[in-house]
Amino acid sequence: MNSNTQMFSHFTKVHLIYRAILALMFILASLGYANSQSVNEEIYKIPIEDSKGEDYRIISLGEKGVLVVLNSADYSKGKSALHISYLDSTLTERWSHVQEISSETIVMDYDIDGNDVYVLLKVKGREYEILKVDVVSRQIDKKPYDNLEEIEITHFKTAQGKCFLGGTTDKNPLAICYDFQSGNSQILQSINQLKVTLVTLDVFAEEETVVLVLKGPNTGKFKGLYINAYDFSGRLRYNYFELPNPNYNLITFRPYFGSNGRLIMLGTYSLRNDNLAQGVYSMVLNKGVEEAFRFYDFGYFKHFYNYLPEKKREDMVVRIQDKRDKDKIHLLRHRLFVHDLEVTDNQVVFVAEEASFIYPRQSNILLRGGGEGTDWVGDGYQSMKYFVQDHDNLLINKGEHVPSGLVNAKVEEGKTFPIQFRYKHAFACGFDKDGQLKWDNSFSMNHTNMDLPIEMVQVYADTDEVYFIKPDRDNIHYKVSGRMEYDEQNLVMPMKDNRPEQRIVYFDHGGVQPWFNKNFLFSGIRYSEHALNDGGEEKVFFIKKLSFLDEKLSE
């Protein structure tokens, strides 16, 4: 046997052994997996075309399904396209459509109104368009927004065929009710002359009410907190005003309507004039009159610090108790990404993720998307979600993936945008319809690092149990426990569609979103290649339906 034949024989044996090892690994993984979990994989993949790019978004429609929107990077003669696909709740595609747009257009935001999805498009500068998609009739309409007020839009909500736009004009807040069908606009009263920041704009279809929260500086003519409630014609129903309090600062605001039509505001607060959280507050307003104001310090939560190692947790409890024994409050400073509220018939679930911000050592640095150096300084009006998406800020370039799970936390005014976000833990707490805290629980995130601020954990709670879920590239981390019982151990389940013979060479996390009941949507970009085949590369945008079934997780 000559040397070439011997070499070929040796290579063949190694090749066969390698294939056998991979097959054995897969079988063992499958056996262990089957013994521990009942798995039903539901996944939707779209092959990525280099010419079209990776700018995919997913829009959750609850039990009706999900809308997938690709803002194509491919353009000709100044025109590009949105590729829109509608999937049902089993991730089966029902229809698709291509909508022409200008090549500069950015998808900024969206909201759901019955069967209609309204998508806010930023063409350039302060030029906007609104796209309306009826997922049942498949009718799609696109209209330019006649921006006579020159508003820079930072908030977008819809209800009953109306679009509610919030933002700034000449550094003053402005909110507008825009009728999509007629094209008529109505400015919401009593805010445009205030030198304050529009913090939130929320719409409640059942109550036919728009709620604005605005905050002024701590000193000067316009200092204080303003909460205004309007009807859908733009008329002011009632308002609430509070001067700055030297003892506490309200940081975030998540409103809902409780029993007897009362407006209840949940959010985080700090001690003194800080922007890092001490706890969660609950404010109850009856037609603008304060009926109750409760503060829930994290030191009094049953499970907030359970994510810490035992020794650190014990030390923290001792420090908090020592202050309490002296009738003082131990200062806490937690930087939190607060989710939208999950409101059910019997409770309201408040969820937040704690993360530390990693800042660049110098102001001029190379951007994530390539580009020239920038200071990345926020103006305090935009959310991180809007800031990241805007191509003018150079965080993401045309055609690059924009995570669907970007957080709505405010950009910190005058601060450089962080280059990394280090997640510590998530917590959930449940309130009744009167705004009283009933339970809390938490979930360790083991210092997960991300380049962009996205929602990494989602939570579902029923009357007995709370479900946490955190998917990543390779695994699903999750936990199911009684609402008031803490389980130290997070469970881990491998992603079933990750095969041993496939090597993932690139992964971009799109975040995880609540969908309906105990179902969640996980999306992102994945490049993989076959370990034994140089030509077996796969580039996809994926959506996964992750479901809890009988206290077990199904992918």
Coordinates of C-alpha atoms in Angstrom, one line a residue:
M1 CA 0.0 0.0 0.0
N2 CA 1.5 3.3 -1.0
S3 CA 1.7 6.4 1.2
N4 CA -1.2 8.2 -0.5
T5 CA -3.5 5.1 0.0
Q6 CA -2.5 4.8 3.6
M7 CA -3.2 8.5 4.2
F8 CA -6.6 8.2 2.5
S9 CA -7.4 5.1 4.6
H10 CA -6.4 6.9 7.8
F11 CA -8.5 10.0 6.9
T12 CA -11.5 7.8 6.2
K13 CA -11.2 6.0 9.6
V14 CA -10.9 9.3 11.4
H15 CA -13.8 10.7 9.5
L16 CA -16.1 7.7 10.3
I17 CA -15.1 7.8 14.0
Y18 CA -15.8 11.5 14.1
R19 CA -19.2 11.0 12.6
A20 CA -19.9 8.1 15.0
I21 CA -19.0 10.4 18.0
L22 CA -21.3 13.1 16.7
A23 CA -24.1 10.7 16.2
L24 CA -23.6 9.2 19.7
M25 CA -23.6 12.7 21.3
F26 CA -26.8 13.5 19.6
I27 CA -28.5 10.3 20.7
L28 CA -27.3 10.7 24.3
A29 CA -28.5 14.3 24.3
S30 CA -31.8 13.3 22.9
L31 CA -32.3 10.5 25.4
G32 CA -31.4 12.8 28.4
Y33 CA -33.7 15.5 26.9
A34 CA -36.6 13.1 26.5
N35 CA -36.3 11.8 30.0
S36 CA -36.4 15.3 31.5
Q37 CA -38.8 17.2 29.3
S38 CA -41.6 16.7 26.8
V39 CA -40.6 18.7 23.8
N40 CA -42.6 20.2 21.0
E41 CA -40.5 22.4 18.8
E42 CA -42.2 25.2 16.9
I43 CA -39.7 27.3 14.9
Y44 CA -40.0 29.6 11.9
K45 CA -36.9 30.4 9.8
I46 CA -36.3 32.9 7.0
P47 CA -33.1 32.4 5.0
I48 CA -31.1 35.7 5.0
E49 CA -30.3 37.2 1.6
D50 CA -27.3 39.4 1.7
S51 CA -28.9 42.0 -0.6
K52 CA -31.9 42.4 1.7
G53 CA -30.0 42.5 5.0
E54 CA -31.1 41.4 8.5
D55 CA -33.4 44.1 9.7
Y56 CA -36.2 41.8 10.8
R57 CA -38.8 42.8 13.5
I58 CA -41.5 40.7 15.0
I59 CA -44.8 42.1 16.2
S60 CA -46.8 40.0 18.7
L61 CA -50.5 39.8 18.0
G62 CA -51.4 37.6 21.0
E63 CA -53.4 34.5 20.0
K64 CA -53.9 35.9 16.5
G65 CA -50.2 35.2 15.7
V66 CA -47.3 37.4 14.8
L67 CA -46.3 39.8 12.1
V68 CA -42.8 39.7 10.7
V69 CA -41.4 42.8 9.0
L70 CA -38.2 43.0 7.0
N71 CA -36.9 46.5 6.2
S72 CA -34.9 45.5 3.1
A73 CA -31.4 47.0 2.6
D74 CA -31.8 46.4 -1.1
Y75 CA -32.8 49.6 -3.0
S76 CA -33.0 51.1 -6.5
K77 CA -33.6 54.7 -7.6
G78 CA -34.2 55.8 -4.0
K79 CA -36.8 53.1 -3.3
S80 CA -36.7 50.1 -1.0
A81 CA -39.4 47.7 0.5
L82 CA -40.9 46.3 3.6
H83 CA -41.4 42.5 3.3
I84 CA -44.4 41.7 5.6
S85 CA -45.4 38.1 6.6
Y86 CA -48.3 37.1 8.8
L87 CA -47.9 33.9 10.8
D88 CA -50.6 32.2 12.9
S89 CA -50.1 31.0 16.5
T90 CA -48.4 27.8 15.3
L91 CA -45.9 30.0 13.3
T92 CA -47.4 28.9 10.0
E93 CA -47.2 31.6 7.3
R94 CA -50.7 32.6 6.1
W95 CA -49.8 35.4 3.7
S96 CA -47.1 37.9 2.7
H97 CA -46.9 41.3 1.1
V98 CA -44.2 43.6 -0.3
Q99 CA -44.7 47.3 0.5
E100 CA -42.7 50.0 -1.3
I101 CA -40.9 52.6 0.9
S102 CA -38.1 55.1 0.4
S103 CA -34.6 53.8 0.8
E104 CA -34.1 56.0 4.0
T105 CA -37.1 54.8 5.9
I106 CA -36.7 53.3 9.4
V107 CA -39.2 51.2 11.3
M108 CA -39.5 53.1 14.6
D109 CA -42.5 51.7 16.5
Y110 CA -45.8 49.9 16.3
D111 CA -49.0 49.3 18.2
I112 CA -52.1 47.0 17.9
D113 CA -55.7 48.0 17.5
G114 CA -58.0 45.0 17.1
N115 CA -57.1 43.3 13.8
D116 CA -55.0 46.3 12.7
V117 CA -51.3 46.8 13.2
Y118 CA -50.1 50.4 12.9
V119 CA -46.4 50.9 12.1
L120 CA -44.6 54.2 12.6
L121 CA -42.1 54.8 9.9
K122 CA -39.5 57.6 10.0
V123 CA -38.6 58.7 6.5
K124 CA -35.9 61.3 7.4
G125 CA -35.6 64.1 9.9
R126 CA -39.1 64.8 11.2
E127 CA -40.8 63.3 8.2
Y128 CA -43.0 60.3 9.1
E129 CA -45.4 57.8 7.5
I130 CA -47.9 55.5 9.2
L131 CA -48.5 52.0 7.8
K132 CA -51.8 50.2 8.7
V133 CA -52.0 46.4 8.2
D134 CA -55.3 44.5 8.6
V135 CA -54.1 41.0 9.4
V136 CA -57.5 39.5 8.6
S137 CA -58.5 41.3 5.4
R138 CA -54.8 41.7 4.3
Q139 CA -55.5 45.3 3.4
I140 CA -52.5 47.5 3.8
D141 CA -52.6 51.3 3.7
K142 CA -49.7 53.8 4.0
K143 CA -50.1 57.5 4.6
P144 CA -47.7 60.3 5.2
Y145 CA -48.2 62.1 8.5
D146 CA -48.6 65.8 7.7
N147 CA -46.3 67.0 10.5
L148 CA -47.3 70.7 10.6
E149 CA -46.2 70.9 14.3
E150 CA -42.6 69.7 13.4
I151 CA -42.9 67.1 16.2
E152 CA -40.0 64.7 16.9
I153 CA -42.0 61.6 17.8
T154 CA -40.9 59.6 20.8
H155 CA -44.2 57.8 21.7
F156 CA -46.7 56.0 19.5
K157 CA -50.0 54.3 20.6
T158 CA -53.3 53.5 18.8
A159 CA -56.9 52.8 19.6
Q160 CA -60.3 52.9 17.7
G161 CA -58.6 53.9 14.5
K162 CA -56.7 56.8 16.0
C163 CA -53.0 57.2 16.4
F164 CA -51.7 59.1 19.5
L165 CA -48.3 60.7 18.9
G166 CA -46.1 62.1 21.6
G167 CA -42.8 63.9 21.4
T168 CA -41.1 67.3 21.4
T169 CA -41.2 70.4 19.3
D170 CA -38.7 73.2 20.1
K171 CA -37.9 71.2 23.3
N172 CA -41.5 71.5 24.5
P173 CA -43.7 68.4 24.9
L174 CA -46.5 67.8 22.5
A175 CA -49.1 65.1 22.1
I176 CA -51.4 64.7 19.1
C177 CA -54.5 62.6 18.4
Y178 CA -54.4 61.7 14.6
D179 CA -57.3 60.1 12.9
F180 CA -55.8 57.7 10.4
Q181 CA -58.9 57.6 8.1
S182 CA -59.7 61.3 7.9
G183 CA -56.1 62.6 8.3
N184 CA -57.4 65.1 10.9
S185 CA -55.2 66.0 14.0
Q186 CA -56.1 67.3 17.4
I187 CA -53.5 68.6 19.8
L188 CA -53.9 67.4 23.4
Q189 CA -54.4 70.4 25.7
S190 CA -52.4 71.9 28.5
I191 CA -48.8 70.6 27.9
N192 CA -47.2 72.5 25.0
Q193 CA -46.2 75.5 27.1
L194 CA -44.5 73.4 29.8
K195 CA -40.8 73.1 29.8
V196 CA -40.9 69.5 30.9
T197 CA -40.2 66.0 29.5
L198 CA -42.9 63.7 28.2
V199 CA -42.1 60.4 30.0
T200 CA -44.9 58.1 29.0
L201 CA -48.0 58.1 26.8
D202 CA -50.5 55.2 27.4
V203 CA -53.9 54.5 25.8
F204 CA -56.7 52.5 27.3
A205 CA -59.4 51.6 24.8
E206 CA -62.0 50.3 27.2
E207 CA -61.9 53.5 29.3
E208 CA -61.4 55.6 26.1
T209 CA -58.6 57.4 28.0
V210 CA -55.1 58.7 27.1
V211 CA -52.7 59.1 30.0
L212 CA -49.6 61.3 29.8
V213 CA -46.9 61.5 32.4
L214 CA -44.6 64.5 32.3
K215 CA -41.7 65.5 34.6
G216 CA -40.2 68.9 35.1
P217 CA -36.9 69.9 36.7
N218 CA -36.4 69.9 40.4
T219 CA -36.2 73.7 40.5
G220 CA -37.7 76.6 38.5
K221 CA -41.1 77.5 37.2
F222 CA -42.0 74.1 35.7
K223 CA -40.7 71.8 38.5
G224 CA -42.8 68.8 39.5
L225 CA -44.7 65.8 38.2
Y226 CA -47.7 66.1 35.9
I227 CA -50.2 63.3 35.1
N228 CA -52.9 64.3 32.6
A229 CA -55.9 62.1 31.4
Y230 CA -57.7 62.9 28.2
D231 CA -60.6 61.5 26.2
F232 CA -60.2 60.3 22.7
S233 CA -61.2 63.6 21.2
G234 CA -58.2 65.2 23.0
R235 CA -60.2 67.0 25.8
L236 CA -58.6 67.0 29.2
R237 CA -60.6 65.0 31.7
Y238 CA -58.5 65.6 34.8
N239 CA -54.9 66.1 35.9
Y240 CA -52.7 65.6 38.9
F241 CA -49.7 67.7 40.0
E242 CA -47.0 67.1 42.6
L243 CA -44.1 69.2 43.5
P244 CA -40.7 67.6 43.9
N245 CA -40.3 65.8 47.2
P246 CA -36.9 66.0 48.9
N247 CA -37.4 62.5 50.3
Y248 CA -38.0 60.5 47.1
N249 CA -38.0 60.6 43.3
L250 CA -40.4 58.7 41.1
I251 CA -38.3 57.2 38.2
T252 CA -40.6 55.1 36.0
F253 CA -44.4 55.1 35.4
R254 CA -46.7 52.2 34.4
P255 CA -50.4 53.1 34.6
Y256 CA -53.5 50.9 34.6
F257 CA -57.1 51.2 35.5
G258 CA -58.2 49.4 38.6
S259 CA -61.5 48.9 40.4
N260 CA -64.2 51.6 40.2
G261 CA -62.3 53.4 37.3
R262 CA -59.4 54.5 39.5
L263 CA -56.1 55.2 37.7
I264 CA -53.3 53.3 39.4
M265 CA -49.6 54.1 38.7
L266 CA -46.9 51.6 39.4
G267 CA -43.2 52.3 39.0
T268 CA -39.8 52.5 40.6
Y269 CA -38.7 55.2 43.0
S270 CA -35.4 56.3 44.6
L271 CA -34.5 58.1 47.8
R272 CA -33.8 61.8 47.4
N273 CA -33.0 63.0 43.9
D274 CA -31.5 59.8 42.6
N275 CA -32.3 57.9 39.4
L276 CA -31.4 54.4 40.7
A277 CA -34.2 52.4 42.4
Q278 CA -34.9 51.9 46.1
G279 CA -38.2 50.0 45.5
V280 CA -41.6 50.0 43.8
Y281 CA -44.4 52.5 44.5
S282 CA -48.1 52.3 43.9
M283 CA -50.2 55.5 43.5
V284 CA -54.0 55.5 43.3
L285 CA -55.8 58.5 41.7
N286 CA -59.5 59.0 41.7
K287 CA -60.3 61.6 39.0
G288 CA -57.0 63.3 39.7
V289 CA -57.2 63.2 43.5
E290 CA -54.7 61.1 45.3
E291 CA -56.3 58.3 47.4
A292 CA -53.3 56.2 48.3
F293 CA -49.6 56.3 47.9
R294 CA -47.6 53.2 48.9
F295 CA -43.8 52.6 48.9
Y296 CA -42.4 49.1 48.8
D297 CA -38.7 49.1 49.7
F298 CA -36.7 46.2 48.1
G299 CA -35.4 45.5 51.5
Y300 CA -38.9 44.4 52.5
F301 CA -39.4 42.2 49.5
K302 CA -39.3 38.5 50.4
H303 CA -37.2 37.3 47.5
F304 CA -35.5 40.3 45.8
Y305 CA -32.0 39.5 47.0
N306 CA -32.2 35.8 46.6
Y307 CA -30.1 35.9 43.4
L308 CA -27.0 36.9 45.5
P309 CA -24.6 34.3 46.8
E310 CA -25.5 33.3 50.4
K311 CA -22.8 35.3 52.2
K312 CA -23.5 38.5 50.2
R313 CA -27.2 38.0 50.8
E314 CA -26.8 37.6 54.5
D315 CA -24.6 40.7 54.7
M316 CA -27.2 42.7 52.8
V317 CA -30.0 41.5 55.1
V318 CA -27.9 42.5 58.2
R319 CA -27.1 46.0 56.8
I320 CA -30.8 46.6 56.0
Q321 CA -31.9 45.4 59.4
D322 CA -29.3 47.5 61.3
K323 CA -30.7 50.6 59.6
R324 CA -34.2 49.6 60.3
D325 CA -33.5 49.0 64.0
K326 CA -32.3 52.7 64.1
D327 CA -35.5 53.8 62.4
K328 CA -33.5 54.6 59.2
I329 CA -33.6 53.4 55.6
H330 CA -30.7 51.7 54.1
L331 CA -29.9 53.3 50.7
L332 CA -30.4 51.0 47.7
R333 CA -29.4 51.8 44.1
H334 CA -30.6 49.4 41.4
R335 CA -30.6 50.2 37.7
L336 CA -33.7 48.5 36.3
F337 CA -35.3 47.9 32.9
V338 CA -39.0 48.0 33.7
H339 CA -41.3 46.0 31.4
D340 CA -44.8 46.9 30.3
L341 CA -47.4 45.7 32.8
E342 CA -49.1 42.3 32.3
V343 CA -52.7 42.9 33.3
T344 CA -55.1 40.0 33.8
D345 CA -58.5 39.7 35.3
N346 CA -57.2 39.1 38.8
Q347 CA -53.8 40.7 39.1
V348 CA -51.2 43.0 37.6
V349 CA -47.7 41.7 37.2
F350 CA -44.8 44.1 37.4
V351 CA -41.5 42.8 35.9
A352 CA -38.0 44.4 35.7
E353 CA -34.5 43.3 34.9
E354 CA -31.4 44.7 36.7
A355 CA -28.4 45.6 34.7
S356 CA -25.2 47.6 35.1
F357 CA -24.0 49.9 32.3
I358 CA -20.5 49.6 31.0
Y359 CA -19.3 52.9 29.6
P360 CA -16.4 53.5 27.1
R361 CA -13.2 54.8 28.6
Q362 CA -13.1 57.6 26.0
S363 CA -16.0 59.4 24.3
N364 CA -14.8 58.9 20.7
I365 CA -14.9 55.1 20.0
L366 CA -15.5 52.8 17.1
L367 CA -19.2 52.0 16.8
R368 CA -21.0 48.7 16.8
G369 CA -21.9 49.2 13.1
G370 CA -18.6 50.5 11.8
G371 CA -18.9 54.3 11.2
E372 CA -16.9 57.2 12.7
G373 CA -16.5 58.1 16.3
T374 CA -19.3 59.9 18.2
D375 CA -20.0 61.0 21.7
W376 CA -23.3 59.1 21.7
V377 CA -24.8 61.6 24.1
G378 CA -28.5 61.3 24.8
D379 CA -30.9 64.2 25.1
G380 CA -33.2 62.6 27.6
Y381 CA -36.3 62.7 25.4
Q382 CA -35.9 59.4 23.6
S383 CA -36.2 55.9 24.9
M384 CA -33.3 53.5 24.3
K385 CA -35.5 51.7 21.8
Y386 CA -35.9 54.8 19.6
F387 CA -32.3 56.0 20.1
V388 CA -30.8 52.6 19.0
Q389 CA -33.0 52.4 15.9
D390 CA -32.3 55.8 14.6
H391 CA -29.5 55.5 12.0
D392 CA -28.4 59.1 12.8
N393 CA -26.9 57.8 16.0
L394 CA -24.8 55.2 14.1
L395 CA -25.4 52.4 16.6
I396 CA -27.0 50.3 13.9
N397 CA -26.6 50.8 10.2
K398 CA -29.1 50.2 7.3
G399 CA -29.8 46.5 6.9
E400 CA -28.4 45.4 10.3
H401 CA -30.5 43.4 12.7
V402 CA -32.5 45.5 15.2
P403 CA -33.6 43.4 18.2
S404 CA -37.4 43.2 18.5
G405 CA -37.0 43.2 22.3
L406 CA -35.3 46.6 22.7
V407 CA -36.2 48.1 26.1
N408 CA -38.2 51.3 26.6
A409 CA -35.9 52.8 29.3
K410 CA -35.1 56.4 28.9
V411 CA -31.7 57.5 27.5
E412 CA -29.9 59.3 30.3
E413 CA -29.6 63.0 29.4
G414 CA -26.0 64.2 28.8
K415 CA -24.5 60.7 29.2
T416 CA -22.6 58.6 26.7
F417 CA -24.5 55.6 25.5
P418 CA -23.2 52.4 27.2
I419 CA -21.1 50.0 25.2
Q420 CA -22.3 47.0 27.2
F421 CA -25.1 46.0 29.5
R422 CA -24.4 43.4 32.3
Y423 CA -27.6 41.7 33.5
K424 CA -27.8 40.5 37.1
H425 CA -31.3 39.3 37.8
A426 CA -35.0 39.7 37.0
F427 CA -37.8 40.1 39.5
A428 CA -41.6 40.0 39.3
C429 CA -44.2 41.1 41.8
G430 CA -48.0 40.9 41.7
F431 CA -50.5 43.6 42.6
D432 CA -54.2 43.4 43.0
K433 CA -56.6 45.7 41.1
D434 CA -56.4 48.2 44.0
G435 CA -52.6 48.6 43.7
Q436 CA -51.6 46.5 46.7
L437 CA -48.5 44.3 46.6
K438 CA -49.4 40.6 47.1
W439 CA -46.2 38.6 46.2
D440 CA -42.7 38.9 44.7
N441 CA -40.2 36.5 43.2
S442 CA -36.9 36.6 41.4
F443 CA -34.7 34.9 38.8
S444 CA -30.9 34.9 38.6
M445 CA -29.3 36.0 35.2
N446 CA -25.7 35.2 36.2
H447 CA -24.3 38.5 34.8
T448 CA -25.3 38.0 31.2
N449 CA -23.5 40.6 29.0
M450 CA -25.2 42.2 25.9
D451 CA -24.2 44.9 23.5
L452 CA -27.7 46.4 23.3
P453 CA -30.4 46.8 26.0
I454 CA -33.0 44.1 25.3
E455 CA -35.6 42.2 27.4
M456 CA -33.8 39.0 28.2
V457 CA -36.3 37.5 30.6
Q458 CA -40.1 37.2 30.5
V459 CA -42.6 36.2 33.1
Y460 CA -46.0 34.7 33.3
A461 CA -48.0 34.3 36.5
D462 CA -51.4 32.7 37.3
T463 CA -53.2 32.5 40.6
D464 CA -50.8 29.9 42.0
E465 CA -47.4 29.9 40.1
V466 CA -44.9 32.2 38.5
Y467 CA -43.0 31.1 35.3
F468 CA -39.6 32.7 34.4
I469 CA -37.9 32.1 31.0
K470 CA -34.6 33.2 29.6
P471 CA -33.5 31.8 26.3
D472 CA -30.1 32.3 24.8
R473 CA -28.1 30.8 21.9
D474 CA -27.7 27.3 23.2
N475 CA -30.1 26.8 26.1
I476 CA -33.4 27.8 27.7
H477 CA -33.0 28.8 31.3
Y478 CA -36.3 28.7 33.2
K479 CA -38.0 28.3 36.6
V480 CA -41.5 27.4 37.8
S481 CA -42.4 27.9 41.4
G482 CA -45.2 29.0 43.7
R483 CA -45.7 32.8 43.5
M484 CA -44.5 33.3 47.0
E485 CA -41.9 30.4 47.1
Y486 CA -38.4 30.9 45.9
D487 CA -36.6 28.0 44.1
E488 CA -32.8 28.5 44.2
Q489 CA -32.2 26.3 41.1
N490 CA -32.8 27.6 37.6
L491 CA -33.4 24.7 35.2
V492 CA -31.6 24.5 31.9
M493 CA -32.8 22.8 28.7
P494 CA -30.8 22.7 25.4
M495 CA -32.3 24.2 22.3
K496 CA -33.5 21.1 20.4
D497 CA -32.8 22.5 16.9
N498 CA -29.1 22.9 17.8
R499 CA -27.5 19.8 16.3
P500 CA -24.0 18.5 17.3
E501 CA -23.0 18.5 13.7
Q502 CA -23.9 22.1 13.3
R503 CA -21.4 24.8 14.5
I504 CA -22.9 28.2 15.3
V505 CA -20.4 30.9 14.0
Y506 CA -22.5 34.0 14.6
F507 CA -25.5 34.8 16.8
D508 CA -27.4 38.0 17.4
H509 CA -30.0 37.9 20.2
G510 CA -33.3 39.6 19.4
G511 CA -34.8 39.3 22.9
V512 CA -37.8 37.4 24.2
Q513 CA -41.3 38.7 24.2
P514 CA -44.6 37.8 26.0
W515 CA -47.1 36.3 23.5
F516 CA -50.2 34.8 25.1
N517 CA -50.8 32.7 28.2
K518 CA -47.6 30.6 28.9
N519 CA -46.2 31.2 25.4
F520 CA -43.3 33.4 24.4
L521 CA -41.5 34.5 21.3
F522 CA -37.7 34.3 21.0
S523 CA -36.1 35.7 17.9
G524 CA -32.6 36.5 16.4
I525 CA -30.0 36.0 13.7
R526 CA -28.0 32.8 13.5
Y527 CA -25.2 31.7 11.1
S528 CA -24.2 28.1 11.3
E529 CA -22.0 25.7 9.3
H530 CA -21.8 21.9 9.1
A531 CA -18.8 20.5 10.9
L532 CA -18.1 18.0 8.2
N533 CA -19.2 19.9 5.1
D534 CA -17.5 23.2 4.1
G535 CA -20.4 24.1 1.9
G536 CA -23.1 23.6 4.5
E537 CA -23.5 27.2 5.8
E538 CA -27.0 28.4 6.9
K539 CA -27.9 32.0 7.6
V540 CA -31.4 32.6 9.0
F541 CA -33.6 34.9 10.9
F542 CA -35.5 32.7 13.4
I543 CA -38.6 32.9 15.5
K544 CA -39.2 30.3 18.2
K545 CA -42.4 29.7 20.1
L546 CA -41.5 28.6 23.7
S547 CA -44.3 27.2 25.8
F548 CA -44.8 25.9 29.3
L549 CA -46.9 22.8 29.3
D550 CA -47.9 21.0 32.5
E551 CA -45.0 22.7 34.3
K552 CA -42.6 21.5 31.7
L553 CA -41.2 23.6 28.9
S554 CA -41.9 23.0 25.3
E555 CA -39.8 24.5 22.5

